[in-house]
Coordinates of C-alpha atoms in Angstrom, one line a residue:
L1 CA 30.0 94.7 181.7
M2 CA 28.8 91.2 181.2
E3 CA 31.6 90.6 178.7
W4 CA 34.2 91.9 181.2
S5 CA 32.8 89.8 184.1
R6 CA 33.6 86.6 182.2
L7 CA 37.2 87.7 181.9
R8 CA 37.6 89.2 185.4
D9 CA 40.0 86.4 186.5
V10 CA 42.3 87.2 183.5
F11 CA 42.4 90.8 184.6
L12 CA 43.0 89.9 188.2
D13 CA 45.8 87.5 187.3
E14 CA 47.5 90.2 185.2
M15 CA 47.2 92.8 187.9
I16 CA 48.8 90.3 190.4
R17 CA 51.5 89.5 187.8
L18 CA 52.5 93.1 187.7
D19 CA 53.2 93.0 191.5
G20 CA 55.5 90.0 190.9
L21 CA 58.1 89.5 188.2
G22 CA 55.8 90.4 185.4
S23 CA 57.0 88.6 182.2
Q24 CA 60.6 88.1 183.6
S25 CA 61.5 84.5 184.0
S26 CA 64.5 84.9 186.3
P27 CA 64.6 87.4 189.2
M28 CA 68.3 87.1 189.5
V29 CA 69.6 88.6 186.2
C30 CA 69.4 92.1 184.9
A31 CA 66.9 92.2 181.9
S32 CA 69.0 94.8 180.0
G33 CA 71.1 92.0 178.4
L34 CA 74.1 94.2 178.9
C35 CA 75.4 92.6 182.1
E36 CA 74.9 89.6 184.3
K37 CA 74.3 91.5 187.5
E38 CA 71.3 90.9 189.8
G39 CA 68.2 92.8 188.7
Q40 CA 66.5 94.4 191.7
Y41 CA 64.9 97.6 190.3
R42 CA 62.0 98.4 188.0
C43 CA 60.6 101.6 186.6
L44 CA 56.9 102.3 186.9
D45 CA 57.1 104.8 184.1
C46 CA 59.0 102.9 181.4
F47 CA 57.0 100.7 179.0
G48 CA 57.2 97.1 180.1
S49 CA 58.8 97.6 183.6
S50 CA 61.8 95.3 183.1
V51 CA 63.8 94.5 186.2
L52 CA 67.3 95.9 186.0
C53 CA 70.5 96.3 188.1
S54 CA 71.3 99.7 189.6
G55 CA 73.9 100.5 186.9
C56 CA 71.7 99.7 184.0
M57 CA 68.8 101.5 185.6
C58 CA 70.9 104.7 186.0
A59 CA 72.2 104.4 182.4
T60 CA 68.8 104.0 180.9
H61 CA 67.4 106.9 182.9
Q62 CA 70.0 109.5 182.3
S63 CA 67.5 111.5 180.3
H64 CA 64.5 110.5 182.5
P65 CA 65.6 111.4 186.1
L66 CA 62.0 111.8 187.3
H67 CA 60.8 108.3 186.6
R68 CA 59.5 106.4 189.6
I69 CA 61.6 103.4 190.7
E70 CA 60.9 100.4 192.9
V71 CA 63.3 98.0 194.5
N72 CA 63.1 94.5 196.0
F73 CA 59.4 93.6 195.3
W74 CA 58.4 96.5 195.4
Q75 CA 59.3 99.3 197.7
K76 CA 59.6 102.9 196.6
S77 CA 63.1 103.9 195.7
S78 CA 64.6 106.7 193.6
L79 CA 67.2 107.2 190.9
H80 CA 68.8 109.6 193.4
S81 CA 69.3 106.8 195.8
L82 CA 70.9 104.8 193.0
G83 CA 73.5 107.5 192.5
L84 CA 72.1 109.1 189.3
I85 CA 73.7 112.5 188.6
V86 CA 72.2 114.6 185.8
P87 CA 74.7 116.8 183.9
L88 CA 73.5 120.2 182.9
G89 CA 74.9 122.8 180.5
H90 CA 76.6 120.3 178.1
M91 CA 73.7 118.8 176.2
G92 CA 73.7 115.6 178.4
T93 CA 77.5 115.2 178.7
V94 CA 79.5 115.9 181.9
C95 CA 81.2 119.2 182.3
P96 CA 84.9 118.8 182.8
R97 CA 84.9 121.5 185.4
S98 CA 81.7 120.7 187.2
P99 CA 81.8 120.9 191.0
T100 CA 80.3 118.4 193.4
P101 CA 76.7 117.5 192.6
T102 CA 73.9 119.6 193.9
D103 CA 70.7 118.1 195.2
L104 CA 67.5 119.7 193.9
T105 CA 63.9 119.2 195.0
V106 CA 61.9 118.8 191.7
I107 CA 58.1 119.2 191.7
D108 CA 56.7 117.2 188.8
I109 CA 53.3 115.9 187.8
S110 CA 54.4 112.4 189.0
G111 CA 55.3 113.8 192.5
I112 CA 58.1 115.4 194.3
H113 CA 61.6 114.1 193.6
T114 CA 65.2 114.7 194.8
V115 CA 67.6 114.9 191.8
S116 CA 71.4 115.3 191.9
V117 CA 72.6 117.6 189.2
N118 CA 76.0 118.8 188.0
F119 CA 75.9 122.4 186.8
C120 CA 78.3 123.5 184.1
D121 CA 81.1 125.7 185.6
C122 CA 83.2 126.2 182.5
E123 CA 85.3 129.3 182.6
F124 CA 84.1 130.9 179.3
A125 CA 80.9 129.1 178.3
C126 CA 79.3 129.0 181.7
L127 CA 75.6 129.9 181.9
P128 CA 73.9 130.9 185.2
H129 CA 72.4 127.9 187.0
R130 CA 68.9 129.3 186.5
T131 CA 69.5 129.3 182.7
Q132 CA 70.8 125.8 182.7
L133 CA 67.7 124.7 184.6
L134 CA 65.3 126.6 182.3
R135 CA 67.0 124.8 179.3
V136 CA 65.8 121.4 180.7
R137 CA 62.4 122.8 181.3
W138 CA 62.7 123.2 185.1
W139 CA 61.6 126.5 186.5
P140 CA 63.8 127.6 189.5
A141 CA 62.1 128.8 192.6
T142 CA 64.8 131.3 193.3
L143 CA 67.2 133.3 191.0
N144 CA 70.4 132.6 193.0
R145 CA 71.5 129.1 194.0
P146 CA 68.2 127.4 193.3
Q147 CA 67.4 124.3 195.4
T148 CA 63.8 123.8 194.3
V149 CA 62.4 123.7 190.8
A150 CA 59.1 122.9 189.2
T151 CA 58.9 121.2 185.8
F152 CA 57.1 123.0 183.0
A153 CA 54.7 120.0 182.9
A154 CA 53.8 120.6 186.5
L155 CA 53.3 124.3 185.9
D156 CA 51.2 123.7 182.8
T157 CA 49.1 121.1 184.7
F158 CA 48.5 123.5 187.6
L159 CA 47.5 126.2 185.1
Q160 CA 44.9 124.0 183.4
L161 CA 43.5 122.7 186.7
S162 CA 43.3 126.2 188.2
L163 CA 41.5 127.6 185.2
Q164 CA 39.1 124.7 184.8
S165 CA 38.4 123.7 188.4
K166 CA 39.7 126.7 190.4
L167 CA 42.3 124.6 192.1
N168 CA 44.7 126.6 194.3
M169 CA 48.4 126.2 194.5
Y170 CA 48.4 124.8 198.0
D171 CA 46.0 122.0 197.1
F172 CA 48.0 121.2 194.0
Y173 CA 51.1 121.0 196.1
L174 CA 49.4 118.7 198.6
S175 CA 48.3 116.5 195.7
M176 CA 52.0 116.2 194.6
V177 CA 52.9 115.3 198.2
H178 CA 50.3 112.6 198.3
L179 CA 51.5 111.2 194.9
T180 CA 55.0 111.0 196.3
D181 CA 54.0 109.4 199.7
N182 CA 50.3 109.0 200.2
A183 CA 50.6 107.3 203.6
G184 CA 53.3 109.6 204.9
V185 CA 55.7 106.8 205.8
L186 CA 58.7 107.8 203.7
N187 CA 61.4 110.2 205.0

């Protein structure tokens, strides 16, 4: 503890740096290097938390739709609000016959998210929506027209917590609600 106390200012400076631009020198340019657009968004779950524009943020998160996003120094946002649509049933590519996107409520260990998905509706190769969800490790709450899912990671975490500490499902769900919006100020 004595060793750390001599370095506490370094730790404090670095914690404050994370609430600013971090290592980024210019707040105006997307850090992806792929475009010259204004960078306004950062991901709390990606390594390094670079500031990106909305298009690059969606492109880099096509396979990570549950990452937590912040905008404009630093308010909670979401990939859903940026327009990210996750294609299902075609191994990450868009189904040529997919209908309009469906909004799902996804319960994950990082909180509760809204995610837009495009289900595959191909005439011959079409799988039921529940099967398409299971293949991306999302457990549907209902069999027909699911609107709420839980990730396998959330279910596994709940199982371990309930076995070890006797946590009930209601308290686990409330924990996910608080992870999403602890102060209760978001819509």
